[in-house]
Coordinates of C-alpha atoms in Angstrom, one line a residue:
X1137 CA 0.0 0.0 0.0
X1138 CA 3.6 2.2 0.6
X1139 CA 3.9 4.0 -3.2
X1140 CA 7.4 3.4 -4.8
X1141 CA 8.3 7.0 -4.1
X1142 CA 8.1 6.8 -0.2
X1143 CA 9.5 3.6 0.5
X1144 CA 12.9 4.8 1.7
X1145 CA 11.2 7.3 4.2
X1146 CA 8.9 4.6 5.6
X1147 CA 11.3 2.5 6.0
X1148 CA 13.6 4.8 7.7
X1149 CA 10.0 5.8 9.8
X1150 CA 9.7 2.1 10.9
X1151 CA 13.5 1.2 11.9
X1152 CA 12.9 4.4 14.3
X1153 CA 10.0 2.5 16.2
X1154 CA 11.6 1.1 19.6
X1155 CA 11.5 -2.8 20.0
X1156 CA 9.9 -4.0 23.7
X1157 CA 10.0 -6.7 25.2
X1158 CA 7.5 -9.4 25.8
X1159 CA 7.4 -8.7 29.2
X1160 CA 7.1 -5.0 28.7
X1161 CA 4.4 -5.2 26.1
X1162 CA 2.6 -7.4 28.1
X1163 CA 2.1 -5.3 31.0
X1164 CA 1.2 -2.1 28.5
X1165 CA -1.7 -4.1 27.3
X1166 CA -3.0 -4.8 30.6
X1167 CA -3.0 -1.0 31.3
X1168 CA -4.7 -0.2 27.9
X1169 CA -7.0 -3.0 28.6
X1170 CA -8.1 -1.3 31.9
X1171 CA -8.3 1.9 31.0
X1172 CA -10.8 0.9 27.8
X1173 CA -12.5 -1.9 29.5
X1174 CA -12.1 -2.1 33.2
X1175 CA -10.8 -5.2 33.6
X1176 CA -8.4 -6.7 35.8
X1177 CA -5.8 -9.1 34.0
X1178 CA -2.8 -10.6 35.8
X1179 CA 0.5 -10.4 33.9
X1180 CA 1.0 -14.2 35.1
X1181 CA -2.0 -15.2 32.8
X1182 CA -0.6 -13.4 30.2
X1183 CA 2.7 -14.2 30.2
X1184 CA 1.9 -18.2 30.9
X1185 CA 0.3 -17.9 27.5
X1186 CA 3.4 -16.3 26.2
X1187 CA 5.4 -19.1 27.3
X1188 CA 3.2 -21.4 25.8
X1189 CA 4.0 -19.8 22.4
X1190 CA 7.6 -19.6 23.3
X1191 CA 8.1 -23.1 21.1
X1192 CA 7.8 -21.9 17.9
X1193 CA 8.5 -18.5 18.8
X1194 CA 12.4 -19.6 16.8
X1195 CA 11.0 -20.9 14.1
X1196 CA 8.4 -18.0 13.8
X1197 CA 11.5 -16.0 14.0
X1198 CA 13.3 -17.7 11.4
X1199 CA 11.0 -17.5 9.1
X1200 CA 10.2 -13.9 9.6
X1201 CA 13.9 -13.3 8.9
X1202 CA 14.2 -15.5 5.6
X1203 CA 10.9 -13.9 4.5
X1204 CA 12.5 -10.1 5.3
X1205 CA 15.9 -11.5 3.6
X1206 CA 14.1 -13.2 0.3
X1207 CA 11.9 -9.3 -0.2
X1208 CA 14.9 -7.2 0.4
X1209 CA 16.8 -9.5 -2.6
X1210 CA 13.9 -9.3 -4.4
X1211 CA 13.8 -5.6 -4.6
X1212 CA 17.3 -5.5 -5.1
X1213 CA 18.0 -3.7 -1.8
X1214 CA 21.6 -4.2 -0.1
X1215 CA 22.5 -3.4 3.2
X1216 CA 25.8 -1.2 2.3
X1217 CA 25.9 -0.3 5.9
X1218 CA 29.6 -2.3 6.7
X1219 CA 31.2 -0.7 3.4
X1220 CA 30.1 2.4 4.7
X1221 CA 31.0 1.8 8.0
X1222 CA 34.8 1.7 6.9
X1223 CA 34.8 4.5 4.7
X1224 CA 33.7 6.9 8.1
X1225 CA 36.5 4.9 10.3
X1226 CA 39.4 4.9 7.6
X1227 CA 38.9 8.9 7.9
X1228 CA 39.0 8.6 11.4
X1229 CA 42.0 6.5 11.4
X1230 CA 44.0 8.9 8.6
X1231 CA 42.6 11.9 10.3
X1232 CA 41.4 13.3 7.3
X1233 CA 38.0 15.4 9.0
X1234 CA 37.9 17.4 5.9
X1235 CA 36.4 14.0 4.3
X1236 CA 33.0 14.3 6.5
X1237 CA 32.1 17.0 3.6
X1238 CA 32.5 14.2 1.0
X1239 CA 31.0 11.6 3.2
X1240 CA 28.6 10.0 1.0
X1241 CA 25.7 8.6 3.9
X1242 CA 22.1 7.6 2.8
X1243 CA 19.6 6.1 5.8
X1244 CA 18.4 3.6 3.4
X1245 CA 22.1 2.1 3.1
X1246 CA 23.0 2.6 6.7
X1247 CA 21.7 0.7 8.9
X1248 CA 22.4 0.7 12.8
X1249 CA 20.0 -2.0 14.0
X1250 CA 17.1 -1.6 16.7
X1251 CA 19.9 -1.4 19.8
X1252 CA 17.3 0.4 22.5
X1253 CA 14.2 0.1 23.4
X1254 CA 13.3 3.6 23.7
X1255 CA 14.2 6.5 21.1
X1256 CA 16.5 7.9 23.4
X1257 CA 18.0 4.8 24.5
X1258 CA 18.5 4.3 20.9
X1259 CA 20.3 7.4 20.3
X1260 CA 22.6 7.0 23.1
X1261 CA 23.2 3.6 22.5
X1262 CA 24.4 4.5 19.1
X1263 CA 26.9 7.0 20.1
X1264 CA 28.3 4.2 22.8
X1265 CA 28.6 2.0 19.5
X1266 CA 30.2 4.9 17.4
X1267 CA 32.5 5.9 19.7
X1268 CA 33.8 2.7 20.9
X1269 CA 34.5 2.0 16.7
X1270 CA 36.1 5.2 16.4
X1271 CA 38.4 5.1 19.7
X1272 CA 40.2 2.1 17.9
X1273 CA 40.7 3.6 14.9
X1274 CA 42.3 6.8 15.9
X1275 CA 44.6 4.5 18.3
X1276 CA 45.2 2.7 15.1
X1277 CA 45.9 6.2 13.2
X1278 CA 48.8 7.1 16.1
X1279 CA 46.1 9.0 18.5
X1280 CA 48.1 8.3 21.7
X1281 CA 46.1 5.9 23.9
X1282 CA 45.3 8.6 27.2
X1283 CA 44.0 11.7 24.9
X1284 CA 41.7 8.2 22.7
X1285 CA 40.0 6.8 26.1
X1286 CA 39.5 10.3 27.6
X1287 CA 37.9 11.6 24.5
X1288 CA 35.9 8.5 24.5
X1289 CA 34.9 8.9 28.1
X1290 CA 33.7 12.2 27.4
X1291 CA 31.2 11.2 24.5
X1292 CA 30.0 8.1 26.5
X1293 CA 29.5 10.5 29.9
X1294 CA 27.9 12.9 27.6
X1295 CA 25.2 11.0 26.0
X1296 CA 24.1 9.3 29.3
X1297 CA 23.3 13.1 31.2
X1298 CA 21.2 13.9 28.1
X1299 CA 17.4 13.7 27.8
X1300 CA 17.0 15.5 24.5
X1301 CA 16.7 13.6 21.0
X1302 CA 17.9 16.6 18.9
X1303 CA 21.1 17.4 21.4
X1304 CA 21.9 13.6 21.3
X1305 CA 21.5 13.4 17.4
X1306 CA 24.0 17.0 17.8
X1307 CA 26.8 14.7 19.7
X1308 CA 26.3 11.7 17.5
X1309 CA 27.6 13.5 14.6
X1310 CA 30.5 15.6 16.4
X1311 CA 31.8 11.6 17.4
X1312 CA 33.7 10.9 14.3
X1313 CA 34.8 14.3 13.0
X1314 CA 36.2 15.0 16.4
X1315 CA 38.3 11.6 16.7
X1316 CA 39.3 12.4 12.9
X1317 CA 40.6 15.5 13.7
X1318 CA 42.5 14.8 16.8
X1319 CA 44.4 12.4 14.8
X1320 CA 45.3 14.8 12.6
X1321 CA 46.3 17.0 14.8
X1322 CA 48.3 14.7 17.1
X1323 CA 50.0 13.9 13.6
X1324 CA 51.8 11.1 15.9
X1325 CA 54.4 8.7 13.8
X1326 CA 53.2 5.6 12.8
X1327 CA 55.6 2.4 13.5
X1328 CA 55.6 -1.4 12.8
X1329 CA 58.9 -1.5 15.2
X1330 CA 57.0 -2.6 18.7
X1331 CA 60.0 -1.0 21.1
X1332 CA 59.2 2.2 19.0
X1333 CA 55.5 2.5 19.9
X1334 CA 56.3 1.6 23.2
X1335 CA 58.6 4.8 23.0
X1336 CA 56.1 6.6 21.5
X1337 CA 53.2 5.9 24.1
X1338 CA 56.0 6.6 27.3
X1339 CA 56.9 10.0 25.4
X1340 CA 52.9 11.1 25.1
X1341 CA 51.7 10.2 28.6
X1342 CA 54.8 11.7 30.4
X1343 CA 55.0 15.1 29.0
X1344 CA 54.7 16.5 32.9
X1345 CA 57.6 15.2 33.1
X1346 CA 61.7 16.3 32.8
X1347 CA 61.7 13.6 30.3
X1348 CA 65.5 13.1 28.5
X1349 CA 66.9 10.5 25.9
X1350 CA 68.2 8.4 28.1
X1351 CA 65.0 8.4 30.4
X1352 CA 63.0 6.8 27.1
X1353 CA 66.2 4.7 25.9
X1354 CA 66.5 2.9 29.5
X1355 CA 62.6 2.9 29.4
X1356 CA 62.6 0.3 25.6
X1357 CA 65.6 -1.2 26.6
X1358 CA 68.5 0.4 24.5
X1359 CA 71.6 2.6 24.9
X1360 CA 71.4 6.0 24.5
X1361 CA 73.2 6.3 21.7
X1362 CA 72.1 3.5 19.9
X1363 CA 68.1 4.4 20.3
X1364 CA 68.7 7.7 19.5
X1365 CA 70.3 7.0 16.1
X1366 CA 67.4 4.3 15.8
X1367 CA 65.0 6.5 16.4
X1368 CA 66.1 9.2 13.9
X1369 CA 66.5 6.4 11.5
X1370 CA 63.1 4.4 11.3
X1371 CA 61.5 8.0 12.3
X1372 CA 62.7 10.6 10.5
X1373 CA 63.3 13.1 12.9
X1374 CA 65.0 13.1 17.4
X1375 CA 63.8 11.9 20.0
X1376 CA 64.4 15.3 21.9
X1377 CA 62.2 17.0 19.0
X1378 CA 59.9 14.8 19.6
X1379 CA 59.5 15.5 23.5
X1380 CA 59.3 18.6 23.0
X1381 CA 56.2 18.7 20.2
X1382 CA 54.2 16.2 22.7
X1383 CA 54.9 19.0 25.3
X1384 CA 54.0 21.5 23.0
X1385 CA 50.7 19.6 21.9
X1386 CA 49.7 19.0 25.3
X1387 CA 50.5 22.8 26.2
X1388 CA 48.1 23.9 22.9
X1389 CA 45.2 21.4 24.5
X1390 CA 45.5 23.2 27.9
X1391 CA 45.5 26.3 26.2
X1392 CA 42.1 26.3 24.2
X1393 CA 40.1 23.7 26.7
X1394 CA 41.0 24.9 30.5
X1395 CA 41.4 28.7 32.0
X1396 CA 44.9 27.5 34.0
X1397 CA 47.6 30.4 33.1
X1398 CA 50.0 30.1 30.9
X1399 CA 53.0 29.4 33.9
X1400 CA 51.1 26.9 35.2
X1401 CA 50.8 25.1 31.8
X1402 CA 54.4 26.1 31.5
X1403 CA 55.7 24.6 34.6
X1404 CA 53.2 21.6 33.8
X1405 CA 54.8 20.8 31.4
X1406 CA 58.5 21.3 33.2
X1407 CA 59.6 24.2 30.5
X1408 CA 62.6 25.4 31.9
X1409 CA 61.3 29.2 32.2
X1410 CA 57.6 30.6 30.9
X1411 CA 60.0 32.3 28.2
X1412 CA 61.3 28.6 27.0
X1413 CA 57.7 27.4 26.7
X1414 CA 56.5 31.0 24.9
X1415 CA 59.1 31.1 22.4
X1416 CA 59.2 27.0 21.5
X1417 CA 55.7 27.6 21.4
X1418 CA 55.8 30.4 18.9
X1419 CA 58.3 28.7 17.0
X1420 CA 56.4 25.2 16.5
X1421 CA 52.5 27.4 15.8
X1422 CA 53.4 30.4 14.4
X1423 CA 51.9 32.5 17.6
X1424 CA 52.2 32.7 21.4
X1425 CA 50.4 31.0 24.0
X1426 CA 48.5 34.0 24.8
X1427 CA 47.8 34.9 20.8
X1428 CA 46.9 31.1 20.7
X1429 CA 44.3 31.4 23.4
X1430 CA 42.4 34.7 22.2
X1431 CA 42.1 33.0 18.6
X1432 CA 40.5 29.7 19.8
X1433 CA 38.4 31.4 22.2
X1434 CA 37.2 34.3 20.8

């Protein structure tokens, strides 16, 4: 009875609709049937009728499934929602954020499932599911394991204080665009050499620290000199340079997202003065701290 035209939006419409339980169904029926007819059912006699259904209720469901499987063939309708699915996390993982512009999505193609059994639920469900996908791949794109879980914490917390549809559809599409672009941002090398990730993650997650060569070298395992020239080798560039961009990374996040002063961000981050961290600062973004925090803050 659906016209050709409108089948995509009614579909869309009916994946929407919340799934309930038996049990919860159940005792919505005894309201409605008390409010319309006055009369008293118990949910035992209802649900010991249920349970006498409950035998074919797999092959009902079988069937059901074949039957939705054989139509969606027959019309020549393919879930694409997997092949779109990696297009979204391979931005995520190569930090291209620009990409969400090109990102070709249709509702009739993607498909996240029924996962809540209210709207909201639903929605928050969702952006647990999203975030937890896109978490791996910006690990997997160098995002440095802290800043991934944190920023994954926050969408997850987020979600859950909620209670409005629109504001939770809002957050659902920030989920991959932001993970995207703190890979980009964190532009952290990528390496098949274990010892050298290992190095890597030490480097990010103890920039409060008066972190030296040696302090990472004894960390992996090596001399000194031999994991510095190793470094420089399979990474292109110090180990020293690359302390002090994770130091200047961090001090660019404390910068735009908290209201400490730049000394205490400096000392944080064990500059030797407030003038070190101003002029390496300057040097690496092309402004000062203070420039940096007027232009992301308005």
């Amino acid at each position: 009875m659906v016209s050709n035209d409108i089948h995509s939006d009614f579909n869309s419409f009916l994946r929407q609709i919340p799934c309930l339980s038996l049990s919860s169904l159940l005792k919505k029926c005894i309201f409605l049937n008390y409010c319309l007819h006055e009369e008293l059912l118990s949910f035992e006699e209802l649900s010991s009728v249920g349970q006498a259904l409950s035998d074919g209720d797999v092959m009902s469901d079988t069937s059901l499934l074949l039957e939705e499987t054989y139509q969606k063939k027959e019309n020549e309708q393919h879930n694409q929602t997997y092949i779109l699915e990696e297009q979204l996390l391979r931005l995520v993982r190569t930090g291209d954020y620009e990409g969400f512009k090109r990102f070709a999505y249709s509702e009739s193609n993607f498909h996240t499932g029924v996962t809540g059994s209210t709207a909201l639920r639903q929605l928050k469900n969702n952006i647990i599911i999203t975030t937890t996908l896109c978490t791996r791949a910006a690990i997997e794109g160098g995002l440095d394991y802290d800043t991934a879980y944190q920023l994954s914490d926050y969408f997850i917390q987020s979600s859950e204080r909620l209670t409005n549809a629109d504001r939770l559809t809002d957050l659902l599409g920030k989920v991959s665009y932001t993970f995207a672009e703190k890979v980009a941002q964190s532009k952290t090398p990528v390496s098949t050499d274990e010892r050298m990730q290992k190095a890597i993650r030490y480097i990010q997650q103890n920039v409060n620290q008066h972190l030296t060569v040696g302090d990472v070298a004894d960390y992996v395992g090596f001399s000194k000199s031999y994991f510095s020239a190793y470094f420089k080798k399979t990474l292109g560039f110090s180990v020293s340079a690359f302390i002090l961009r994770c130091k200047l990374e961090e001090g660019r996040e404390l910068l735009q997202y908290t209201d400490k002063s730049i000394s205490t961000i400096s000392e944080f981050l064990c500059f030797s003065s407030q003038s070190h961290f101003h002029t390496a600062f300057k040097k690496q973004f092309g402004m000062t701290p203070s420039e940096y925090r007027k232009s992301t803050n308005g």
